[in-house]
């Protein structure tokens, strides 16, 4: 859109076996392509204002409903 400034950052993590995580809405990234990231490591920072972070789990490139995986279904 004209006049719109996009500051979102996207981070995709590859967990192996066809599993990936897609994270959007980060203001600043704290990792680089090829960095090893362990559970609990930060991958980015949100902005000072309202943040809308989206985390999507994917299997072979397709979104996965995480509700059954975390025992909420």
PDB file of N, CA and C in Angstrom:
ATOM      1  N   UNK A   1       0.848  -1.182   0.000  1.00  0.00           N
ATOM      2  CA  UNK A   1       0.000   0.000   0.000  1.00  0.00           C
ATOM      3  C   UNK A   1       0.883   1.232   0.000  1.00  0.00           C
ATOM      4  N   UNK A   2       0.508   2.190  -0.757  1.00  0.00           N
ATOM      5  CA  UNK A   2       1.285   3.419  -0.869  1.00  0.00           C
ATOM      6  C   UNK A   2       1.273   4.169   0.456  1.00  0.00           C
ATOM      7  N   UNK A   3       2.444   4.624   0.875  1.00  0.00           N
ATOM      8  CA  UNK A   3       2.550   5.383   2.109  1.00  0.00           C
ATOM      9  C   UNK A   3       2.599   4.524   3.363  1.00  0.00           C
ATOM     10  N   UNK A   4       2.550   3.224   3.208  1.00  0.00           N
ATOM     11  CA  UNK A   4       2.599   2.331   4.356  1.00  0.00           C
ATOM     12  C   UNK A   4       4.037   1.911   4.604  1.00  0.00           C
ATOM     13  N   UNK A   5       4.465   1.995   5.842  1.00  0.00           N
ATOM     14  CA  UNK A   5       5.815   1.575   6.198  1.00  0.00           C
ATOM     15  C   UNK A   5       5.718   0.237   6.915  1.00  0.00           C
ATOM     16  N   UNK A   6       6.358  -0.770   6.361  1.00  0.00           N
ATOM     17  CA  UNK A   6       6.350  -2.087   6.969  1.00  0.00           C
ATOM     18  C   UNK A   6       7.627  -2.262   7.778  1.00  0.00           C
ATOM     19  N   UNK A   7       7.474  -2.526   9.082  1.00  0.00           N
ATOM     20  CA  UNK A   7       8.641  -2.740   9.924  1.00  0.00           C
ATOM     21  C   UNK A   7       8.662  -4.156  10.491  1.00  0.00           C
ATOM     22  N   UNK A   8       7.695  -4.968  10.083  1.00  0.00           N
ATOM     23  CA  UNK A   8       7.664  -6.346  10.565  1.00  0.00           C
ATOM     24  C   UNK A   8       8.897  -7.096  10.116  1.00  0.00           C
ATOM     25  N   UNK A   9       9.315  -7.996  10.936  1.00  0.00           N
ATOM     26  CA  UNK A   9      10.417  -8.887  10.612  1.00  0.00           C
ATOM     27  C   UNK A   9       9.884 -10.304  10.702  1.00  0.00           C
ATOM     28  N   UNK A  10      10.435 -11.171   9.895  1.00  0.00           N
ATOM     29  CA  UNK A  10       9.980 -12.545   9.845  1.00  0.00           C
ATOM     30  C   UNK A  10      11.143 -13.457  10.202  1.00  0.00           C
ATOM     31  N   UNK A  11      10.859 -14.459  10.980  1.00  0.00           N
ATOM     32  CA  UNK A  11      11.884 -15.434  11.336  1.00  0.00           C
ATOM     33  C   UNK A  11      11.292 -16.813  11.117  1.00  0.00           C
ATOM     34  N   UNK A  12      12.028 -17.683  10.417  1.00  0.00           N
ATOM     35  CA  UNK A  12      11.590 -19.055  10.217  1.00  0.00           C
ATOM     36  C   UNK A  12      12.639 -19.981  10.790  1.00  0.00           C
ATOM     37  N   UNK A  13      12.194 -20.894  11.637  1.00  0.00           N
ATOM     38  CA  UNK A  13      13.098 -21.872  12.237  1.00  0.00           C
ATOM     39  C   UNK A  13      12.851 -23.242  11.651  1.00  0.00           C
ATOM     40  N   UNK A  14      13.916 -23.957  11.351  1.00  0.00           N
ATOM     41  CA  UNK A  14      13.814 -25.307  10.801  1.00  0.00           C
ATOM     42  C   UNK A  14      14.173 -26.295  11.904  1.00  0.00           C
ATOM     43  N   UNK A  15      13.212 -27.135  12.289  1.00  0.00           N
ATOM     44  CA  UNK A  15      13.397 -28.090  13.373  1.00  0.00           C
ATOM     45  C   UNK A  15      13.798 -29.479  12.869  1.00  0.00           C
ATOM     46  N   UNK A  16      13.855 -29.633  11.563  1.00  0.00           N
ATOM     47  CA  UNK A  16      14.165 -30.935  10.980  1.00  0.00           C
ATOM     48  C   UNK A  16      12.918 -31.791  10.842  1.00  0.00           C
ATOM     49  N   UNK A  17      12.993 -32.814  10.024  1.00  0.00           N
ATOM     50  CA  UNK A  17      11.869 -33.726   9.840  1.00  0.00           C
ATOM     51  C   UNK A  17      10.650 -33.073   9.215  1.00  0.00           C
ATOM     52  N   UNK A  18      10.847 -31.961   8.498  1.00  0.00           N
ATOM     53  CA  UNK A  18       9.735 -31.259   7.865  1.00  0.00           C
ATOM     54  C   UNK A  18       9.031 -30.247   8.748  1.00  0.00           C
ATOM     55  N   UNK A  19       9.456 -30.097  10.007  1.00  0.00           N
ATOM     56  CA  UNK A  19       8.839 -29.159  10.947  1.00  0.00           C
ATOM     57  C   UNK A  19       9.547 -27.804  10.904  1.00  0.00           C
ATOM     58  N   UNK A  20       8.773 -26.740  10.773  1.00  0.00           N
ATOM     59  CA  UNK A  20       9.307 -25.379  10.830  1.00  0.00           C
ATOM     60  C   UNK A  20       8.391 -24.506  11.677  1.00  0.00           C
ATOM     61  N   UNK A  21       8.929 -23.411  12.170  1.00  0.00           N
ATOM     62  CA  UNK A  21       8.156 -22.416  12.892  1.00  0.00           C
ATOM     63  C   UNK A  21       8.317 -21.094  12.169  1.00  0.00           C
ATOM     64  N   UNK A  22       7.220 -20.408  11.946  1.00  0.00           N
ATOM     65  CA  UNK A  22       7.220 -19.104  11.300  1.00  0.00           C
ATOM     66  C   UNK A  22       6.783 -18.069  12.334  1.00  0.00           C
ATOM     67  N   UNK A  23       7.593 -17.045  12.554  1.00  0.00           N
ATOM     68  CA  UNK A  23       7.288 -15.996  13.527  1.00  0.00           C
ATOM     69  C   UNK A  23       7.293 -14.664  12.794  1.00  0.00           C
ATOM     70  N   UNK A  24       6.194 -13.926  12.898  1.00  0.00           N
ATOM     71  CA  UNK A  24       6.104 -12.614  12.261  1.00  0.00           C
ATOM     72  C   UNK A  24       5.762 -11.548  13.297  1.00  0.00           C
ATOM     73  N   UNK A  25       5.968 -10.303  12.936  1.00  0.00           N
ATOM     74  CA  UNK A  25       5.596  -9.182  13.792  1.00  0.00           C
ATOM     75  C   UNK A  25       6.703  -8.690  14.697  1.00  0.00           C
ATOM     76  N   UNK A  26       7.919  -9.198  14.527  1.00  0.00           N
ATOM     77  CA  UNK A  26       9.034  -8.756  15.355  1.00  0.00           C
ATOM     78  C   UNK A  26       9.543  -7.407  14.862  1.00  0.00           C
ATOM     79  N   UNK A  27       9.918  -6.556  15.791  1.00  0.00           N
ATOM     80  CA  UNK A  27      10.443  -5.242  15.450  1.00  0.00           C
ATOM     81  C   UNK A  27      11.921  -5.325  15.061  1.00  0.00           C
ATOM     82  N   UNK A  28      12.648  -6.186  15.756  1.00  0.00           N
ATOM     83  CA  UNK A  28      14.084  -6.350  15.498  1.00  0.00           C
ATOM     84  C   UNK A  28      14.449  -7.810  15.684  1.00  0.00           C
ATOM     85  N   UNK A  29      15.272  -8.333  14.774  1.00  0.00           N
ATOM     86  CA  UNK A  29      15.723  -9.720  14.874  1.00  0.00           C
ATOM     87  C   UNK A  29      17.014  -9.789  15.669  1.00  0.00           C
ATOM     88  N   UNK A  30      17.178 -10.859  16.455  1.00  0.00           N
ATOM     89  CA  UNK A  30      18.399 -11.036  17.242  1.00  0.00           C
ATOM     90  C   UNK A  30      19.192 -12.256  16.787  1.00  0.00           C
ATOM     91  N   UNK A  31      18.743 -12.887  15.703  1.00  0.00           N
ATOM     92  CA  UNK A  31      19.446 -14.034  15.145  1.00  0.00           C
ATOM     93  C   UNK A  31      19.690 -13.790  13.663  1.00  0.00           C
ATOM     94  N   UNK A  32      20.615 -14.548  13.116  1.00  0.00           N
ATOM     95  CA  UNK A  32      20.934 -14.463  11.688  1.00  0.00           C
ATOM     96  C   UNK A  32      20.709 -15.830  11.041  1.00  0.00           C
ATOM     97  N   UNK A  33      20.602 -15.834   9.730  1.00  0.00           N
ATOM     98  CA  UNK A  33      20.438 -17.082   8.997  1.00  0.00           C
ATOM     99  C   UNK A  33      21.588 -18.011   9.354  1.00  0.00           C
ATOM    100  N   UNK A  34      21.244 -19.233   9.718  1.00  0.00           N
ATOM    101  CA  UNK A  34      22.247 -20.239  10.052  1.00  0.00           C
ATOM    102  C   UNK A  34      22.565 -20.342  11.527  1.00  0.00           C
ATOM    103  N   UNK A  35      22.094 -19.382  12.348  1.00  0.00           N
ATOM    104  CA  UNK A  35      22.334 -19.458  13.791  1.00  0.00           C
ATOM    105  C   UNK A  35      21.623 -20.665  14.382  1.00  0.00           C
ATOM    106  N   UNK A  36      22.289 -21.337  15.310  1.00  0.00           N
ATOM    107  CA  UNK A  36      21.645 -22.418  16.066  1.00  0.00           C
ATOM    108  C   UNK A  36      20.857 -21.769  17.199  1.00  0.00           C
ATOM    109  N   UNK A  37      19.602 -22.134  17.326  1.00  0.00           N
ATOM    110  CA  UNK A  37      18.728 -21.579  18.365  1.00  0.00           C
ATOM    111  C   UNK A  37      18.179 -22.744  19.176  1.00  0.00           C
ATOM    112  N   UNK A  38      18.301 -22.637  20.489  1.00  0.00           N
ATOM    113  CA  UNK A  38      17.772 -23.671  21.374  1.00  0.00           C
ATOM    114  C   UNK A  38      16.467 -23.196  21.998  1.00  0.00           C
ATOM    115  N   UNK A  39      15.715 -24.124  22.539  1.00  0.00           N
ATOM    116  CA  UNK A  39      14.449 -23.790  23.188  1.00  0.00           C
ATOM    117  C   UNK A  39      14.680 -22.707  24.228  1.00  0.00           C
ATOM    118  N   UNK A  40      13.876 -21.639  24.152  1.00  0.00           N
ATOM    119  CA  UNK A  40      13.970 -20.544  25.109  1.00  0.00           C
ATOM    120  C   UNK A  40      14.854 -19.396  24.667  1.00  0.00           C
ATOM    121  N   UNK A  41      15.673 -19.598  23.619  1.00  0.00           N
ATOM    122  CA  UNK A  41      16.515 -18.519  23.108  1.00  0.00           C
ATOM    123  C   UNK A  41      15.657 -17.461  22.415  1.00  0.00           C
ATOM    124  N   UNK A  42      15.929 -16.176  22.638  1.00  0.00           N
ATOM    125  CA  UNK A  42      15.185 -15.135  21.923  1.00  0.00           C
ATOM    126  C   UNK A  42      15.611 -15.078  20.458  1.00  0.00           C
ATOM    127  N   UNK A  43      14.656 -14.839  19.566  1.00  0.00           N
ATOM    128  CA  UNK A  43      14.964 -14.695  18.139  1.00  0.00           C
ATOM    129  C   UNK A  43      14.689 -13.287  17.651  1.00  0.00           C
ATOM    130  N   UNK A  44      14.071 -12.466  18.508  1.00  0.00           N
ATOM    131  CA  UNK A  44      13.758 -11.096  18.129  1.00  0.00           C
ATOM    132  C   UNK A  44      13.176 -10.333  19.294  1.00  0.00           C
ATOM    133  N   UNK A  45      12.886  -9.059  19.010  1.00  0.00           N
ATOM    134  CA  UNK A  45      12.377  -8.144  20.027  1.00  0.00           C
ATOM    135  C   UNK A  45      11.125  -7.470  19.480  1.00  0.00           C
ATOM    136  N   UNK A  46      10.131  -7.317  20.337  1.00  0.00           N
ATOM    137  CA  UNK A  46       8.924  -6.603  19.929  1.00  0.00           C
ATOM    138  C   UNK A  46       9.154  -5.106  20.046  1.00  0.00           C
ATOM    139  N   UNK A  47       8.278  -4.331  19.426  1.00  0.00           N
ATOM    140  CA  UNK A  47       8.366  -2.881  19.505  1.00  0.00           C
ATOM    141  C   UNK A  47       7.844  -2.370  20.833  1.00  0.00           C
ATOM    142  N   UNK A  48       8.048  -1.083  21.069  1.00  0.00           N
ATOM    143  CA  UNK A  48       7.627  -0.470  22.327  1.00  0.00           C
ATOM    144  C   UNK A  48       6.108  -0.316  22.398  1.00  0.00           C
ATOM    145  N   UNK A  49       5.471  -0.220  21.264  1.00  0.00           N
ATOM    146  CA  UNK A  49       4.009  -0.074  21.240  1.00  0.00           C
ATOM    147  C   UNK A  49       3.359  -1.440  21.159  1.00  0.00           C
ATOM    148  N   UNK A  50       2.072  -1.447  20.935  1.00  0.00           N
ATOM    149  CA  UNK A  50       1.348  -2.715  20.818  1.00  0.00           C
ATOM    150  C   UNK A  50       2.005  -3.600  19.771  1.00  0.00           C
ATOM    151  N   UNK A  51       2.224  -4.836  20.136  1.00  0.00           N
ATOM    152  CA  UNK A  51       2.836  -5.782  19.214  1.00  0.00           C
ATOM    153  C   UNK A  51       1.850  -6.884  18.876  1.00  0.00           C
ATOM    154  N   UNK A  52       1.881  -7.308  17.644  1.00  0.00           N
ATOM    155  CA  UNK A  52       1.035  -8.393  17.201  1.00  0.00           C
ATOM    156  C   UNK A  52       1.951  -9.483  16.646  1.00  0.00           C
ATOM    157  N   UNK A  53       2.371 -10.392  17.511  1.00  0.00           N
ATOM    158  CA  UNK A  53       3.276 -11.461  17.138  1.00  0.00           C
ATOM    159  C   UNK A  53       2.453 -12.674  16.715  1.00  0.00           C
ATOM    160  N   UNK A  54       2.844 -13.271  15.598  1.00  0.00           N
ATOM    161  CA  UNK A  54       2.193 -14.479  15.120  1.00  0.00           C
ATOM    162  C   UNK A  54       3.223 -15.595  15.070  1.00  0.00           C
ATOM    163  N   UNK A  55       2.880 -16.730  15.664  1.00  0.00           N
ATOM    164  CA  UNK A  55       3.750 -17.908  15.627  1.00  0.00           C
ATOM    165  C   UNK A  55       2.948 -19.024  14.978  1.00  0.00           C
ATOM    166  N   UNK A  56       3.528 -19.598  13.928  1.00  0.00           N
ATOM    167  CA  UNK A  56       2.837 -20.654  13.198  1.00  0.00           C
ATOM    168  C   UNK A  56       3.744 -21.867  13.083  1.00  0.00           C
ATOM    169  N   UNK A  57       3.247 -23.013  13.499  1.00  0.00           N
ATOM    170  CA  UNK A  57       3.968 -24.275  13.350  1.00  0.00           C
ATOM    171  C   UNK A  57       3.564 -24.876  12.010  1.00  0.00           C
ATOM    172  N   UNK A  58       4.560 -25.346  11.253  1.00  0.00           N
ATOM    173  CA  UNK A  58       4.283 -25.944   9.945  1.00  0.00           C
ATOM    174  C   UNK A  58       4.933 -27.319   9.842  1.00  0.00           C
ATOM    175  N   UNK A  59       4.248 -28.187   9.125  1.00  0.00           N
ATOM    176  CA  UNK A  59       4.777 -29.526   8.826  1.00  0.00           C
ATOM    177  C   UNK A  59       4.783 -29.674   7.315  1.00  0.00           C
ATOM    178  N   UNK A  60       5.956 -29.859   6.731  1.00  0.00           N
ATOM    179  CA  UNK A  60       6.103 -29.959   5.271  1.00  0.00           C
ATOM    180  C   UNK A  60       5.478 -28.759   4.565  1.00  0.00           C
ATOM    181  N   UNK A  61       5.663 -27.572   5.139  1.00  0.00           N
ATOM    182  CA  UNK A  61       5.206 -26.334   4.524  1.00  0.00           C
ATOM    183  C   UNK A  61       3.749 -25.978   4.760  1.00  0.00           C
ATOM    184  N   UNK A  62       3.018 -26.815   5.474  1.00  0.00           N
ATOM    185  CA  UNK A  62       1.590 -26.558   5.707  1.00  0.00           C
ATOM    186  C   UNK A  62       1.346 -26.240   7.175  1.00  0.00           C
ATOM    187  N   UNK A  63       0.514 -25.236   7.458  1.00  0.00           N
ATOM    188  CA  UNK A  63       0.214 -24.886   8.853  1.00  0.00           C
ATOM    189  C   UNK A  63      -0.399 -26.058   9.618  1.00  0.00           C
ATOM    190  N   UNK A  64      -0.031 -26.145  10.905  1.00  0.00           N
ATOM    191  CA  UNK A  64      -0.520 -27.208  11.777  1.00  0.00           C
ATOM    192  C   UNK A  64      -1.294 -26.569  12.933  1.00  0.00           C
ATOM    193  N   UNK A  65      -2.461 -27.116  13.230  1.00  0.00           N
ATOM    194  CA  UNK A  65      -3.231 -26.662  14.390  1.00  0.00           C
ATOM    195  C   UNK A  65      -2.518 -27.171  15.649  1.00  0.00           C
ATOM    196  N   UNK A  66      -2.004 -26.259  16.466  1.00  0.00           N
ATOM    197  CA  UNK A  66      -1.221 -26.667  17.645  1.00  0.00           C
ATOM    198  C   UNK A  66      -2.089 -27.037  18.838  1.00  0.00           C
ATOM    199  N   UNK A  67      -3.356 -26.704  18.823  1.00  0.00           N
ATOM    200  CA  UNK A  67      -4.234 -26.962  19.971  1.00  0.00           C
ATOM    201  C   UNK A  67      -4.183 -28.428  20.400  1.00  0.00           C
ATOM    202  N   UNK A  68      -4.341 -29.397  19.505  1.00  0.00           N
ATOM    203  CA  UNK A  68      -4.248 -30.808  19.948  1.00  0.00           C
ATOM    204  C   UNK A  68      -2.847 -31.172  20.454  1.00  0.00           C
ATOM    205  N   UNK A  69      -1.821 -30.525  19.925  1.00  0.00           N
ATOM    206  CA  UNK A  69      -0.450 -30.856  20.323  1.00  0.00           C
ATOM    207  C   UNK A  69      -0.135 -30.416  21.742  1.00  0.00           C
ATOM    208  N   UNK A  70      -0.799 -29.376  22.221  1.00  0.00           N
ATOM    209  CA  UNK A  70      -0.540 -28.881  23.581  1.00  0.00           C
ATOM    210  C   UNK A  70      -1.602 -29.348  24.570  1.00  0.00           C
ATOM    211  N   UNK A  71      -2.481 -30.243  24.128  1.00  0.00           N
ATOM    212  CA  UNK A  71      -3.440 -30.859  25.027  1.00  0.00           C
ATOM    213  C   UNK A  71      -4.652 -30.008  25.357  1.00  0.00           C
ATOM    214  N   UNK A  72      -5.013 -29.064  24.510  1.00  0.00           N
ATOM    215  CA  UNK A  72      -6.168 -28.208  24.788  1.00  0.00           C
ATOM    216  C   UNK A  72      -7.415 -28.636  24.036  1.00  0.00           C
ATOM    217  N   UNK A  73      -7.324 -29.698  23.246  1.00  0.00           N
ATOM    218  CA  UNK A  73      -8.500 -30.133  22.487  1.00  0.00           C
ATOM    219  C   UNK A  73      -9.150 -31.332  23.139  1.00  0.00           C
TER     220      UNK A  73
END
